[in-house]
XYZ file of C-alpha atoms in Angstrom:
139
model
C 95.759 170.214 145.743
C 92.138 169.268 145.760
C 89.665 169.620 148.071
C 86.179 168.536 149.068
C 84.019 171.038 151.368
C 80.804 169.527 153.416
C 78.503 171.070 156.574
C 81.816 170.605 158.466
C 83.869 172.315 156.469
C 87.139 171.780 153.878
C 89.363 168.830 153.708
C 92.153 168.146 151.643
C 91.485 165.515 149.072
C 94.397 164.978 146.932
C 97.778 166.004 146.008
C 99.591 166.111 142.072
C 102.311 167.716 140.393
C 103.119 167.842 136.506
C 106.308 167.631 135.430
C 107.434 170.082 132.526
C 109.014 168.140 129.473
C 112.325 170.211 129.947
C 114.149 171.430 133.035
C 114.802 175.032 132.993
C 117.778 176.348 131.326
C 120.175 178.891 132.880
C 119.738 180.861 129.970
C 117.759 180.766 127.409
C 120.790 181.166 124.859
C 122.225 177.964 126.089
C 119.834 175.878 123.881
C 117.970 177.941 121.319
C 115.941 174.719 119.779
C 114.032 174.356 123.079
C 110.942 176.543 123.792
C 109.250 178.283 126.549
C 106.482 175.257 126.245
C 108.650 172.824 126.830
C 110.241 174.123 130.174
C 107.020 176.150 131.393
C 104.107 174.129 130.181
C 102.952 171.404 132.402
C 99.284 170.235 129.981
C 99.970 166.220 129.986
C 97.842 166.097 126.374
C 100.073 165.547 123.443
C 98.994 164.912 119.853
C 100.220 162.143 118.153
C 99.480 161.204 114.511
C 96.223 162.949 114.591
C 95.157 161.485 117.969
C 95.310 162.593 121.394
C 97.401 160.859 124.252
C 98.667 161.632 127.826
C 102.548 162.027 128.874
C 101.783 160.128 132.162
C 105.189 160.018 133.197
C 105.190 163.415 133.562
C 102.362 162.879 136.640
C 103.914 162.774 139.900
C 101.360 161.228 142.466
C 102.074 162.454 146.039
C 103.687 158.646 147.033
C 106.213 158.633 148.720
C 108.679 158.074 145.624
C 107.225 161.287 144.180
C 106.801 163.402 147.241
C 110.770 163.338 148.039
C 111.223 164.475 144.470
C 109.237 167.684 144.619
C 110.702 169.067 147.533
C 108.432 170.575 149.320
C 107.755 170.866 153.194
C 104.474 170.984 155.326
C 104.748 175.081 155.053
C 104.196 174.204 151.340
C 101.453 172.225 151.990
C 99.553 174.550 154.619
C 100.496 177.274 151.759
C 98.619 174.881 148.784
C 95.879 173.810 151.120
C 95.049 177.569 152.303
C 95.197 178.988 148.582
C 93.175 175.851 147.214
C 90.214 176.405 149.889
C 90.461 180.454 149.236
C 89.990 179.668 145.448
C 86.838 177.302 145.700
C 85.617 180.033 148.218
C 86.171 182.727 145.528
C 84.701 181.010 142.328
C 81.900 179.886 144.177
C 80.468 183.536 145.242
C 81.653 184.730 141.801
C 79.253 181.734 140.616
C 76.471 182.647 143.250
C 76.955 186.974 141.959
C 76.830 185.138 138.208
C 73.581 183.761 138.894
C 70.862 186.714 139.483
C 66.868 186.124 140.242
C 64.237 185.313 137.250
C 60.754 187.256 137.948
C 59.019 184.077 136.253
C 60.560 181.362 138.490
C 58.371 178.893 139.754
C 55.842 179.418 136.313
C 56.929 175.155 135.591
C 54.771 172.801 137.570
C 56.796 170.033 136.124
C 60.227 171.265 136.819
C 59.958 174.068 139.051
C 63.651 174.505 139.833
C 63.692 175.298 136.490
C 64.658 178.853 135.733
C 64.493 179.934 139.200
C 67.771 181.944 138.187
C 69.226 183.172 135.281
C 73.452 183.722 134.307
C 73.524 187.482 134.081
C 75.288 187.827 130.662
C 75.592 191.890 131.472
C 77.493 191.083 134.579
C 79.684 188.353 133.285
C 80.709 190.842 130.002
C 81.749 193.352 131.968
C 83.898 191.671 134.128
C 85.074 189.991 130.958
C 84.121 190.866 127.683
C 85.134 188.311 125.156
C 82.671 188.092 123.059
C 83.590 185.074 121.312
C 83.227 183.556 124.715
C 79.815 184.825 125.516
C 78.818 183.537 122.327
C 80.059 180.098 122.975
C 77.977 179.985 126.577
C 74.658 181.596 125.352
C 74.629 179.170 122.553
């Protein structure tokens, strides 16, 4: 589900569902050749003959074709719409914690929301440090 959030609150934009490649076995013995990937994964991106494409077939749009297929009820959709709006809620206060003062702010005439805050690197590592990761932002 996505949603958009003004001055007057949350409101449900849109509604999609990927399709796996393969329906889920009974057990996994049934059919050796077939993978976890292709029953679990749901990324539309494939690579084909060095290029990327999208399995668009696999993108159910919440039509009315589609939306009988998924088999879902309004529960489902309170359920998606609550969880959605709690998530945007949660990254964006772990965005605002992310983000701590700079003593210097306000130093650019030109620009001066520029460098009014900094990420806090120390913050972000130890709530997860992958290194490899902080090395991709700071650079």
């Amino acid at each position: 589900m996505m949603v958009c959030a003004n001055s007057n609150g949350f409101r449900p934009v849109a509604i999609y569902a990927r399709r796996a490649r393969m329906p889920l076995l009974r057990h996994l013995e049934d059919d050796p050749s077939i993978t976890s990937w292709e029953m679990l994964g749901t990324n539309l991106s494939i690579r084909v003959e060095d290029e990327w494409t999208t399995e668009a077939q696999r993108l159910l749009l919440m039509d009315r074709k589609d939306f009988n297929q998924l088999g879902i009820g309004v529960d489902d959709l309170i359920d998606a719409y609550i969880q959605t709006v709690l998530s945007v809620i949660a990254i964006d206060k772990m965005a605002q914690r992310l983000m701590k003062e700079n003593g210097s702010a306000g130093q650019n005439a030109k620009h001066p929301w520029f460098n009014q805050n900094l990420f806090d690197f120390e913050l972000f590592e130890a709530l997860n440090p992958d290194i490899a990761l902080l090395q991709e932002i700071f650079h």
